[in-house]
Every structure is written in C-alpha cells, then in structure tokens.
C-alpha cells in the first residue's frame, strides 16, 4: 500500500470527522494545515482494480468516494484563508507541490486552494518532501507558515531552546523535523 501519502489525507479526514460530529471546540485548536504532496483528489497511481485489494487503495483511488466526500466537506464548511468566514470553520491551509512529482499530480496537490495558498517548487516527490538544506524553497515556505501559525510570544522569559516552537521562532528547524512534528502543527499543543 501507499502508506506515506495516506497519513497526509488522514489529517484532513480527522478535521472532517470533527466537523461532521460537530466537535467545534476541539476543532478550534487546529492552528492550520500544510499539505505537502497530498493527493487530495486521490492518486492516479492507484489503478482501477487496486481499490478492491485494500482500504488504503480504496481511499487513495483517484476521484474515489473517500476523497470526494472529504473535499466536499472542506469546500462547504471550511474557510482556508487568513480571514475567517461566517458559518465556516477556519483552518488556514497551504499546499506545496512539486513540478516533477510523478506520484501526486499538480491538480490533486493544490485542489480547491487559491494560487496564493500554493507554493510550487522544483523537484520530484521525494526531493521536496525531504529537503536536504534550509535554503530549499519548499522548506522555507513551510518554515514561514509555521512561524505565521506560531508567532513569537511577547518577550518575557527566554524560550526553551529545546522546544519545537523555539526552533520555529528562531527559524532554525531541521528539515527532517518538519514532517515528524506535522500532527503537532495540525492540532497544536
């Protein structure tokens, strides 16, 4: 199965579950959503017969029932931008998509987001999801969104230099730590 794309869709699915079950208080803890190579419309790599082989393939099926319902809920009930909209849950959302990504097509990677919320980067699926340096545009974009989501606190006590939030504030996040802390970014602390 395609287990590294599946968890990225699960973040959206978790938010959809909270919306559908009217757990708005819990949902208010969501700081934002950064989608990196997420096949929001499913994956063209899941061939038609494969959806019968596993639940993962069924969920990742291009234009399948799971991704269709997921995206419809987000279109109907979520505001993605900087300003909350009335009668919508506010989840600031961004996407990073690679120009040479053969695993997730460009439409699927940025589905339903305005171009101002999508960062196109050069490279393949693997090269931009696992940046090697802090100078790579995809890394810089994600780091800057994290800083936006976790602004520096008012000066009081010096921050704990070992915390992930301190790394964000100092703009000194190791590329390998971004994906490891993705659930904390989605749900805050």
Tab-separated table of C-alpha atoms in Angstrom, residues 5-19 27-40 70-71 73-75 77-82 89-97 108-114 116-119 141-150 178-179 181-188:
chain	number	residue	atom	x	y	z
A	5	UNK	CA	0.557	9.500	1.311
A	6	UNK	CA	-2.274	8.013	3.372
A	7	UNK	CA	-1.385	9.766	6.685
A	8	UNK	CA	-1.418	13.148	4.961
A	9	UNK	CA	-5.004	12.578	3.881
A	10	UNK	CA	-5.797	11.437	7.412
A	11	UNK	CA	-5.138	14.951	8.744
A	12	UNK	CA	-7.904	16.259	6.506
A	13	UNK	CA	-10.070	13.255	7.389
A	14	UNK	CA	-9.610	13.965	11.121
A	15	UNK	CA	-10.728	17.559	10.593
A	16	UNK	CA	-13.709	16.331	8.525
A	17	UNK	CA	-14.699	13.958	11.335
A	18	UNK	CA	-14.605	16.819	13.850
A	19	UNK	CA	-16.740	18.956	11.522
A	27	UNK	CA	-11.582	21.862	16.013
A	28	UNK	CA	-10.784	25.386	17.227
A	29	UNK	CA	-7.440	24.016	18.452
A	30	UNK	CA	-6.380	23.356	14.852
A	31	UNK	CA	-3.812	26.026	14.034
A	32	UNK	CA	-3.559	25.306	10.323
A	33	UNK	CA	-2.959	22.706	7.675
A	34	UNK	CA	0.121	22.446	5.463
A	35	UNK	CA	-0.318	19.936	2.668
A	36	UNK	CA	2.899	18.601	1.174
A	37	UNK	CA	2.379	16.314	-1.813
A	38	UNK	CA	-1.091	15.317	-0.633
A	39	UNK	CA	-3.172	13.568	-3.302
A	40	UNK	CA	-6.358	15.455	-2.422
A	70	UNK	CA	-13.500	14.834	2.106
A	71	UNK	CA	-13.080	17.657	-0.392
A	73	UNK	CA	-16.861	18.908	3.290
A	74	UNK	CA	-13.881	21.250	3.093
A	75	UNK	CA	-15.445	23.234	0.243
A	77	UNK	CA	-17.670	24.070	5.638
A	78	UNK	CA	-14.060	25.357	5.845
A	79	UNK	CA	-12.510	28.762	5.198
A	80	UNK	CA	-8.893	28.330	4.103
A	81	UNK	CA	-7.656	31.902	4.009
A	82	UNK	CA	-6.340	34.363	6.526
A	89	UNK	CA	-14.716	26.521	10.335
A	90	UNK	CA	-11.484	28.449	9.920
A	91	UNK	CA	-8.446	26.288	9.090
A	92	UNK	CA	-5.709	28.269	7.350
A	93	UNK	CA	-4.456	25.895	4.662
A	94	UNK	CA	-1.490	25.896	2.315
A	95	UNK	CA	-0.111	23.393	-0.169
A	96	UNK	CA	3.355	22.750	-1.526
A	97	UNK	CA	3.530	20.954	-4.852
A	108	UNK	CA	-4.534	16.972	-6.856
A	109	UNK	CA	-1.744	18.609	-4.813
A	110	UNK	CA	-3.401	22.048	-4.797
A	111	UNK	CA	-7.059	21.138	-5.199
A	112	UNK	CA	-9.565	23.825	-4.155
A	113	UNK	CA	-6.912	26.242	-2.900
A	114	UNK	CA	-6.307	29.651	-4.473
A	116	UNK	CA	-1.901	32.445	-3.302
A	117	UNK	CA	-2.047	29.471	-0.890
A	118	UNK	CA	0.002	27.105	-3.107
A	119	UNK	CA	3.787	27.056	-3.302
A	141	UNK	CA	7.731	28.125	2.691
A	142	UNK	CA	6.769	25.546	5.325
A	143	UNK	CA	9.025	27.203	7.912
A	144	UNK	CA	7.468	30.616	7.200
A	145	UNK	CA	3.935	29.180	7.515
A	146	UNK	CA	4.887	27.613	10.859
A	147	UNK	CA	6.170	30.971	12.061
A	148	UNK	CA	2.883	32.503	10.923
A	149	UNK	CA	0.917	29.859	12.840
A	150	UNK	CA	3.121	30.079	15.948
A	178	UNK	CA	9.101	19.299	9.893
A	179	UNK	CA	7.385	16.038	8.957
A	181	UNK	CA	6.007	17.327	14.009
A	182	UNK	CA	3.237	17.564	11.388
A	183	UNK	CA	0.482	16.304	13.762
A	184	UNK	CA	1.507	18.938	16.344
A	185	UNK	CA	1.272	21.607	13.679
A	186	UNK	CA	-2.216	20.460	12.733
A	187	UNK	CA	-3.570	20.176	16.247
A	188	UNK	CA	-1.287	22.497	18.196
